[in-house]
XYZ file of C-alpha atoms in Angstrom:
368
model
C 117.900 128.471 102.071
C 114.944 130.806 102.094
C 112.009 127.941 102.687
C 109.097 127.696 103.370
C 107.668 125.497 105.855
C 103.576 124.296 104.773
C 101.794 122.799 107.920
C 101.203 125.015 110.885
C 100.713 122.064 113.698
C 103.181 121.486 116.346
C 106.080 120.217 113.500
C 105.972 122.966 111.731
C 105.950 125.189 114.471
C 109.470 122.534 116.146
C 110.521 123.555 112.231
C 109.632 126.749 112.470
C 112.444 127.469 115.697
C 114.700 125.465 114.381
C 115.409 126.894 111.442
C 114.252 130.732 112.302
C 115.901 133.074 109.507
C 115.384 130.580 107.098
C 111.686 130.219 106.872
C 110.364 132.813 105.033
C 106.308 131.907 105.791
C 104.773 129.070 106.317
C 101.547 127.530 104.406
C 98.786 125.477 105.219
C 94.999 123.732 103.799
C 93.549 124.637 106.697
C 91.670 127.591 105.519
C 91.065 128.804 109.317
C 94.906 129.304 109.802
C 95.474 131.488 106.586
C 95.690 134.657 107.697
C 97.848 133.738 111.378
C 101.166 134.396 111.768
C 104.243 131.482 114.370
C 106.446 133.178 115.846
C 106.040 136.099 113.181
C 105.811 134.033 109.853
C 102.391 134.235 108.004
C 100.373 131.784 107.236
C 99.373 131.457 103.891
C 97.412 129.251 101.082
C 98.829 126.756 98.382
C 98.573 128.619 95.726
C 100.126 131.788 97.788
C 102.886 129.514 98.055
C 102.801 129.130 94.391
C 103.193 132.441 93.967
C 106.510 133.211 96.170
C 108.137 129.925 94.804
C 107.975 131.417 91.156
C 108.623 134.782 91.690
C 112.066 133.539 93.482
C 111.032 134.583 96.533
C 111.298 131.238 98.140
C 113.948 128.262 97.087
C 112.185 125.015 98.571
C 109.693 123.819 100.243
C 109.629 121.585 103.994
C 106.207 119.402 104.372
C 105.819 119.158 108.380
C 103.285 117.167 109.019
C 103.448 113.975 111.197
C 100.366 111.850 108.974
C 102.291 109.859 105.868
C 99.076 110.093 104.097
C 98.463 113.913 104.501
C 102.531 114.495 104.098
C 101.849 112.726 100.559
C 99.198 114.426 99.596
C 100.780 117.821 100.054
C 103.621 117.022 98.278
C 101.410 115.788 95.170
C 99.594 119.045 95.770
C 102.910 121.058 95.323
C 104.533 118.672 92.779
C 101.396 119.331 90.723
C 102.245 123.479 90.944
C 105.619 122.976 89.304
C 107.316 122.495 92.288
C 110.050 120.397 93.017
C 112.307 121.639 95.340
C 110.398 119.965 98.687
C 111.855 118.006 101.962
C 110.407 115.948 104.469
C 111.914 115.654 107.976
C 113.001 112.466 109.200
C 110.426 111.043 111.215
C 112.723 108.855 112.696
C 113.723 111.049 115.187
C 112.150 112.644 118.082
C 111.716 116.385 118.345
C 114.504 115.925 121.223
C 117.233 114.727 118.783
C 116.042 117.661 116.137
C 118.429 120.298 117.071
C 118.968 123.703 115.250
C 122.590 122.375 113.562
C 121.583 119.078 112.991
C 117.853 119.771 111.092
C 119.342 120.481 107.976
C 120.530 116.887 107.545
C 117.826 115.508 108.783
C 116.027 117.481 105.438
C 115.234 114.196 103.391
C 114.682 115.193 99.269
C 111.647 114.166 97.449
C 113.575 112.179 95.120
C 114.963 110.138 97.723
C 111.288 109.549 99.511
C 108.183 107.549 98.249
C 105.139 108.603 98.407
C 102.829 106.227 100.846
C 99.363 105.383 99.442
C 95.853 104.827 101.491
C 93.959 102.469 100.068
C 95.197 99.493 97.597
C 92.517 96.893 96.076
C 93.406 93.244 95.579
C 91.634 90.276 93.395
C 92.869 86.772 95.609
C 89.527 85.658 93.405
C 88.323 86.202 90.597
C 85.513 83.672 91.370
C 82.099 83.994 93.919
C 79.663 81.927 94.792
C 77.277 84.724 95.834
C 77.068 86.321 91.943
C 75.377 89.579 92.689
C 72.892 91.552 90.337
C 75.262 94.387 88.783
C 78.224 92.681 90.412
C 81.089 95.511 90.215
C 83.288 92.988 88.738
C 81.141 90.746 87.121
C 82.119 87.866 88.006
C 78.473 86.709 87.255
C 80.777 86.428 82.949
C 83.271 84.622 84.195
C 83.905 80.851 84.542
C 84.056 79.461 88.154
C 87.194 78.481 90.241
C 89.266 81.664 88.371
C 92.445 82.081 91.193
C 95.147 84.930 89.956
C 98.784 83.052 89.725
C 100.300 83.676 92.949
C 103.537 83.823 91.983
C 102.208 86.968 90.282
C 100.834 88.366 92.870
C 104.179 88.248 95.017
C 106.019 89.163 92.884
C 103.662 91.904 92.527
C 103.631 93.160 95.913
C 106.836 93.590 96.475
C 107.828 95.008 93.677
C 104.479 98.227 94.688
C 106.860 97.465 98.163
C 109.530 99.066 95.616
C 107.278 102.019 95.058
C 105.577 103.314 97.986
C 106.104 103.882 101.272
C 103.296 102.332 102.748
C 100.067 101.262 101.541
C 97.696 102.169 104.540
C 95.321 99.689 103.773
C 94.973 96.996 101.640
C 91.819 94.776 101.193
C 92.193 91.160 99.570
C 88.795 90.474 98.111
C 87.096 88.828 94.750
C 85.215 87.626 93.600
C 85.128 85.588 96.586
C 88.604 85.048 98.558
C 87.422 81.777 100.863
C 87.593 80.092 97.734
C 91.020 80.629 97.186
C 92.989 77.595 99.349
C 96.308 79.271 99.069
C 95.095 82.964 100.519
C 97.042 81.765 103.757
C 100.178 82.413 101.480
C 98.388 86.272 100.012
C 97.728 87.637 103.501
C 101.408 86.399 104.806
C 103.070 88.097 101.769
C 101.117 91.394 101.660
C 102.016 91.529 105.052
C 105.474 91.133 104.594
C 106.062 93.509 101.808
C 103.898 95.952 103.479
C 103.960 95.359 107.558
C 102.530 98.130 108.908
C 99.927 98.001 106.550
C 95.910 96.926 108.066
C 95.486 93.859 105.850
C 91.332 93.312 105.086
C 89.494 89.484 103.723
C 86.422 90.848 102.116
C 83.622 88.814 102.168
C 80.551 87.746 101.454
C 80.648 85.484 105.145
C 78.970 82.639 103.647
C 82.459 80.077 104.205
C 83.383 81.756 107.194
C 82.564 78.647 109.353
C 84.319 76.274 107.221
C 87.499 78.258 107.082
C 90.822 76.255 108.242
C 92.645 76.464 111.087
C 95.211 77.217 108.416
C 94.105 80.150 107.735
C 92.643 81.534 111.222
C 96.828 80.884 112.211
C 97.183 82.656 109.524
C 94.909 85.383 109.874
C 95.892 86.102 113.423
C 99.659 85.872 112.850
C 99.252 89.041 110.535
C 96.970 91.186 112.260
C 94.576 90.669 109.416
C 90.576 91.862 109.505
C 87.627 89.880 107.966
C 85.848 92.781 106.563
C 82.367 91.172 106.048
C 80.065 92.485 103.632
C 76.136 91.775 105.357
C 73.707 91.112 102.699
C 70.812 89.848 102.766
C 71.626 86.194 102.248
C 73.772 85.880 106.455
C 70.585 87.399 108.411
C 70.312 83.331 109.749
C 73.639 83.007 109.863
C 75.069 85.815 111.485
C 74.585 85.070 114.763
C 76.511 81.122 113.907
C 78.878 83.750 111.419
C 79.960 85.348 114.859
C 80.161 83.093 117.326
C 82.859 81.473 115.080
C 85.003 83.992 115.220
C 84.927 85.080 118.174
C 85.557 81.492 119.455
C 88.899 81.501 116.809
C 89.570 84.583 118.752
C 89.075 85.973 114.635
C 89.292 90.199 114.209
C 86.781 90.801 112.391
C 83.500 93.131 110.997
C 80.211 93.466 109.414
C 79.342 96.361 107.458
C 75.952 98.137 107.473
C 73.202 95.733 106.383
C 73.698 95.985 102.116
C 70.217 96.243 100.960
C 71.198 98.379 97.687
C 73.857 98.087 94.748
C 74.437 101.094 92.245
C 73.180 100.322 88.404
C 76.329 103.289 87.087
C 77.619 102.265 83.625
C 77.530 104.451 80.483
C 78.016 103.023 77.579
C 77.802 105.971 75.391
C 80.467 107.165 77.401
C 79.313 111.223 77.495
C 79.338 111.716 81.778
C 81.783 115.054 82.653
C 84.081 112.642 84.069
C 84.640 115.724 86.682
C 81.918 115.221 88.040
C 81.459 111.405 87.340
C 85.187 111.410 89.398
C 83.472 113.527 92.545
C 80.111 111.460 93.262
C 81.747 108.332 92.548
C 81.932 105.734 95.292
C 84.988 104.201 93.587
C 86.769 107.574 94.185
C 89.780 106.217 95.899
C 89.878 102.787 95.386
C 93.657 101.848 93.507
C 93.641 98.616 92.304
C 96.566 96.110 91.047
C 95.352 93.433 89.324
C 98.386 91.074 87.535
C 101.539 94.162 87.177
C 99.016 96.895 86.482
C 97.804 99.319 88.732
C 94.613 101.841 88.490
C 92.591 104.629 89.911
C 90.081 101.677 90.438
C 88.977 97.668 89.759
C 86.114 99.216 87.027
C 89.088 100.481 84.745
C 90.336 96.360 85.004
C 87.548 94.700 85.231
C 85.543 96.214 82.774
C 86.979 94.223 79.368
C 85.266 91.206 81.200
C 81.813 93.022 80.229
C 83.217 94.509 77.246
C 84.032 91.533 75.311
C 80.738 89.884 76.619
C 78.423 92.275 75.173
C 80.965 92.712 72.029
C 81.241 96.755 72.812
C 84.385 98.928 72.734
C 84.948 100.199 76.492
C 88.344 100.292 78.118
C 91.220 102.035 79.874
C 94.012 104.193 79.068
C 94.635 105.192 82.287
C 96.084 102.485 83.317
C 99.933 101.412 84.592
C 102.394 98.404 84.238
C 104.946 98.803 88.326
C 107.340 97.267 86.155
C 107.474 100.847 83.953
C 111.137 102.134 84.779
C 109.970 105.329 83.251
C 107.209 106.199 85.156
C 108.690 107.828 88.808
C 106.895 106.875 91.580
C 104.997 110.975 92.573
C 104.353 110.682 88.905
C 102.435 107.344 89.288
C 100.678 108.921 92.542
C 99.757 111.972 90.401
C 98.242 110.664 87.839
C 96.205 107.810 90.199
C 94.559 110.698 92.141
C 93.094 112.614 89.290
C 90.124 111.742 86.729
C 90.455 109.232 84.157
C 89.505 107.640 81.267
C 87.145 105.268 82.045
C 85.075 107.838 84.538
C 83.307 109.041 81.498
C 81.559 106.088 81.164
C 80.590 105.568 85.107
C 77.472 107.621 86.121
C 77.613 111.376 87.280
C 74.808 110.354 90.056
C 74.471 106.081 90.860
C 71.658 104.878 90.192
C 70.262 102.288 93.024
C 68.448 99.084 92.922
C 67.169 96.413 95.333
C 70.515 93.701 95.600
C 69.505 90.103 94.344
C 71.375 86.976 93.656
C 71.835 86.992 90.625
C 73.802 84.427 89.692
C 75.099 83.533 86.666
C 72.115 84.699 84.383
C 73.977 88.038 84.328
C 71.891 90.206 81.641
C 73.129 94.106 80.174
C 70.602 95.688 82.254
C 72.074 94.509 85.494
C 74.184 97.478 85.028
C 73.528 99.854 82.346
C 71.978 102.885 82.886
């Protein structure tokens, strides 16, 4: 083994001590560390480690990063550089148990590891009781009381658990999730599939004081969080909502008061996709809908808009989670790149005053 260690922190230093002469060099994304040394091994950049690998001077990379999300991100960076001999340290072992004669047995090849997704949004209701002007999910354009099929969601969320080691944050949203009478089942299934995830129920708050004891119990049991979008319509209700949540012992948070929405659709598709993606507020908002995973909800929600206004805006960069030809790491890498839909989004957000539109939406609510 002629290894490089990626991650010049405490874990990387410990593995360097254990592997000793088998480590040629270290690497890190932190520019302040690059050029320094640890135990006589220079710390280099991602580009330098790629050159060493391509030149045959190292034959494997050991990613020594404790954060699940960062470890996944670095592995994806290496894969995109053409580096395939990647290992992780078995994080179930303590530093004390990583002894010299066992360290190599506790290196997990990337082929046997699963990536960690940072964030996922899921519709548990396609309907809304508020219908804001310029709604990002175009809820104004669909019939009322439309909910995804619970059994379909159960199948999908457990399929994602086969693909990803964890999803750090899962936001159950809509529409308005509190409209769905089966919301307790959605919460329980999500926690069962991803017991380490932070589950957020994203609501406009209007129905909170009417939620059932069963839902309250489910939220507490599954350690979910009620995430209230604080629109001006809540100004006179907020104190009552907070008191209700405290009385029911429910974890919650309010966003900052939302007074602006974003108009962002460019129907001519002439935005620079890289610039649009870099400036997008939904840049990291992966989205699941009916067995399909996408970079953001707009890719799948845009169908409603296109059908309503007879446009030909759509996205091909949507991935079926049951496609056996697409492995987990390929999927993760694809989800972290600009997509075809980005050319239909404004390069810079255009803000307008938040208001309720109801079901009388017009195309100008969304386009620039």
